[in-house]
Coordinates of C-alpha atoms and ligand atoms in Angstrom, one line a residue:
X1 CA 0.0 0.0 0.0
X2 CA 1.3 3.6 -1.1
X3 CA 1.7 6.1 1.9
X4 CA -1.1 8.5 2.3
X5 CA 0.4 11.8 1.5
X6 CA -2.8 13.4 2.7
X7 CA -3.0 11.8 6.2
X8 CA -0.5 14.5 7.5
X9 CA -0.1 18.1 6.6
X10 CA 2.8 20.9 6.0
X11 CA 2.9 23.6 8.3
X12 CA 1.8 26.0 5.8
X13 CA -1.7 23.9 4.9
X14 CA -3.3 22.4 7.8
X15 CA -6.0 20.3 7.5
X16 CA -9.3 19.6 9.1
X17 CA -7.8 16.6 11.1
X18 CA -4.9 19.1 12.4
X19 CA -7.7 21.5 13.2
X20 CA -9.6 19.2 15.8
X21 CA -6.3 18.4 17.1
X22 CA -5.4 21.4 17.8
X23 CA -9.1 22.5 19.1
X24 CA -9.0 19.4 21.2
X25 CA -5.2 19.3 22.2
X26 CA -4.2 22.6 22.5
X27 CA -2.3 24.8 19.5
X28 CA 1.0 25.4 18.6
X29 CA 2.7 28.2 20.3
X30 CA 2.6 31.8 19.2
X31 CA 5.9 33.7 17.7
X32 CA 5.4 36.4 20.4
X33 CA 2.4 37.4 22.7
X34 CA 0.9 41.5 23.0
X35 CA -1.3 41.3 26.0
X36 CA -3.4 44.9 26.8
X37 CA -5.9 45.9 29.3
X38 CA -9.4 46.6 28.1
X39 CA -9.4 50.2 28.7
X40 CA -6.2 50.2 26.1
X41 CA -8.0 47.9 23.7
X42 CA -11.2 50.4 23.8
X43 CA -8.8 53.3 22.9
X44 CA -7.0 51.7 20.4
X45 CA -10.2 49.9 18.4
X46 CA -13.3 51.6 17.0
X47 CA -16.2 50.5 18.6
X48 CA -17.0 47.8 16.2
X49 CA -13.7 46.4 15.9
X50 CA -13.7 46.2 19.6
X51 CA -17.5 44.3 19.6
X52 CA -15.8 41.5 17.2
X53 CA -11.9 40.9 18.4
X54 CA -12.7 41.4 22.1
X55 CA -16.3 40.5 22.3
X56 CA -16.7 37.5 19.6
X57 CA -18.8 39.4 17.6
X58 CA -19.8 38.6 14.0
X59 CA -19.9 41.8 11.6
X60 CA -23.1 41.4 9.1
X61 CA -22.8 38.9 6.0
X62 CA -21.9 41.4 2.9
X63 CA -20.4 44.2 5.0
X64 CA -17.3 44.6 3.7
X65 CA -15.8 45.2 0.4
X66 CA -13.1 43.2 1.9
X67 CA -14.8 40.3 0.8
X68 CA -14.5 41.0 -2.8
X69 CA -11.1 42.5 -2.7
X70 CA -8.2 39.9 -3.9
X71 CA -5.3 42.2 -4.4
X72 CA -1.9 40.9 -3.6
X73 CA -0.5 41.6 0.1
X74 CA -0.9 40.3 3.4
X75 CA -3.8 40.4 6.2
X76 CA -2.5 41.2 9.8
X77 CA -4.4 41.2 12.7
X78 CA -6.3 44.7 13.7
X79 CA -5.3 44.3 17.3
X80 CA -1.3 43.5 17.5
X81 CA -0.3 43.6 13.5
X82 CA 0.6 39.9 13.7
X83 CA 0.3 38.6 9.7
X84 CA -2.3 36.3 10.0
X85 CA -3.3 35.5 6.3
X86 CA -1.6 36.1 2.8
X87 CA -4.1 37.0 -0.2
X88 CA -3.0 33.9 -2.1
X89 CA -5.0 31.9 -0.1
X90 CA -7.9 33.9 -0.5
X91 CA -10.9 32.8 -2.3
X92 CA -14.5 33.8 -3.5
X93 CA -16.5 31.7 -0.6
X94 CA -20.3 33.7 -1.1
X95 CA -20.4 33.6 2.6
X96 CA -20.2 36.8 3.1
X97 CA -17.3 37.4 4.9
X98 CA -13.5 37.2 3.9
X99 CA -12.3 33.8 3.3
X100 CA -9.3 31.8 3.4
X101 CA -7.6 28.4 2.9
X102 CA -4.8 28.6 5.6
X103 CA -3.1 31.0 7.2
X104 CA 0.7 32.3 6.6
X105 CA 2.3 29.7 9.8
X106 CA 1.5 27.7 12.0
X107 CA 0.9 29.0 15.5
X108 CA -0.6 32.7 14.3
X109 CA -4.2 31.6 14.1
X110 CA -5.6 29.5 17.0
X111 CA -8.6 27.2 17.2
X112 CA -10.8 26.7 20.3
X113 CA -14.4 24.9 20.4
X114 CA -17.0 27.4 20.5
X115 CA -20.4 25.4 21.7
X116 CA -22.2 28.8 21.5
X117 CA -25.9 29.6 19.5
X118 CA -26.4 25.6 20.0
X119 CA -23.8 24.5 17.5
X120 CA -20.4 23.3 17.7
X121 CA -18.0 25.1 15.5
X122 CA -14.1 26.0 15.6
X123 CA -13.5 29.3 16.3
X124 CA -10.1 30.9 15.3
X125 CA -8.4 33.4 17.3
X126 CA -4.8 35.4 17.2
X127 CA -2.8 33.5 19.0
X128 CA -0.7 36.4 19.8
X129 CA -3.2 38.6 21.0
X130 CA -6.4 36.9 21.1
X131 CA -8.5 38.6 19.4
X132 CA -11.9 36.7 18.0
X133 CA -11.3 36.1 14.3
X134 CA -14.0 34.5 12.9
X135 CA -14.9 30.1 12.8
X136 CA -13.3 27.5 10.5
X137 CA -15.1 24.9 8.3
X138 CA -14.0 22.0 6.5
X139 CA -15.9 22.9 3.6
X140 CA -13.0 25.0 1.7
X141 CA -11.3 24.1 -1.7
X142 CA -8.1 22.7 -2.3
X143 CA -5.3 22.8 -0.9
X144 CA -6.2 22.7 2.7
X145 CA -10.2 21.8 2.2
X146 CA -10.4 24.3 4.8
X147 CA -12.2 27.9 4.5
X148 CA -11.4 30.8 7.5
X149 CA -14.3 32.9 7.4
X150 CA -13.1 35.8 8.7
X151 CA -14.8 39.0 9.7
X152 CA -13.2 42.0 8.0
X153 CA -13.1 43.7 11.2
X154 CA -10.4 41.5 12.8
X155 CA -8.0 42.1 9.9
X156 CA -6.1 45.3 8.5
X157 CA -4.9 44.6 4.5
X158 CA -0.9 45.8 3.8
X159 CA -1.2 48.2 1.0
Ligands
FE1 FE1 -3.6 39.8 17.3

């Protein structure tokens, strides 16, 4: 019998087994950590970039033009500027909300089980920071099968 390439995964495309893994086992270790106290997150942040990162909130489906944009360059985290997400492994989902296959390494994006609204789902934070992202589904195309639906308000797009 041939080895299953597919059973394990590069750091740079994780897949769905490595996510409930991770959700289960805990996640690879962040590069660095930025830790700030509310009242410094509340000054930095607008008010609804505060309500998603800090408050797992979900910004409406459709609100962004992020979600159409697929210009070259990387997506780094509103809170601490980690890069979180490279445009290359963005893709037209119809979700509504920016969508990706994998992030740029492993240990940026971390992935807890969120049991909350009655469903369980994977939700994906900054590792560095911990800001709420957005969830993670393993409905996503190729490479990773995976698609990051991320809320616009979490990230901040280098020019
Ligand atoms: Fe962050």
């Amino acid at each position: 019998m041939p080895v299953n390439d597919n059973a394990s995964s590069t750091a740079e495309t994780p897949n769905w087994g490595d996510v409930i893994r991770w959700a289960n086992h805990g996640n690879p270790p962040p590069p660095r950590r930025v830790e700030k106290t509310d009242a410094q997150w509340r000054e930095q942040l607008t008010d609804q970039q505060y309500r998603v990162t800090r408050e797992s909130g979900t910004e409406p489906a459709h609100s962004s033009a992020m979600c159409s944009l697929f210009e070259p360059g990387r997506y780094r985290c509103v809170c601490c500027d980690t890069e979180l997400f490279d445009s290359k492994s963005k893709f037209k989902s119809q979700s509504g909300w920016p969508s990706f296959t994998s992030p740029v390494a492993e240990g940026v994006v971390g992935y807890r089980l969120d049991d909350s609204y009655g469903m369980r789902r994977i939700e994906n934070t900054c590792q560095v920071c911990d800001a709420h992202l957005g969830h993670v589904f393993p409905d996503g195309p190729e490479p990773s099968g995976l698609r990051f639906c991320i809320n616009a308000l979490s990230l901040k797009k280098d020019a």
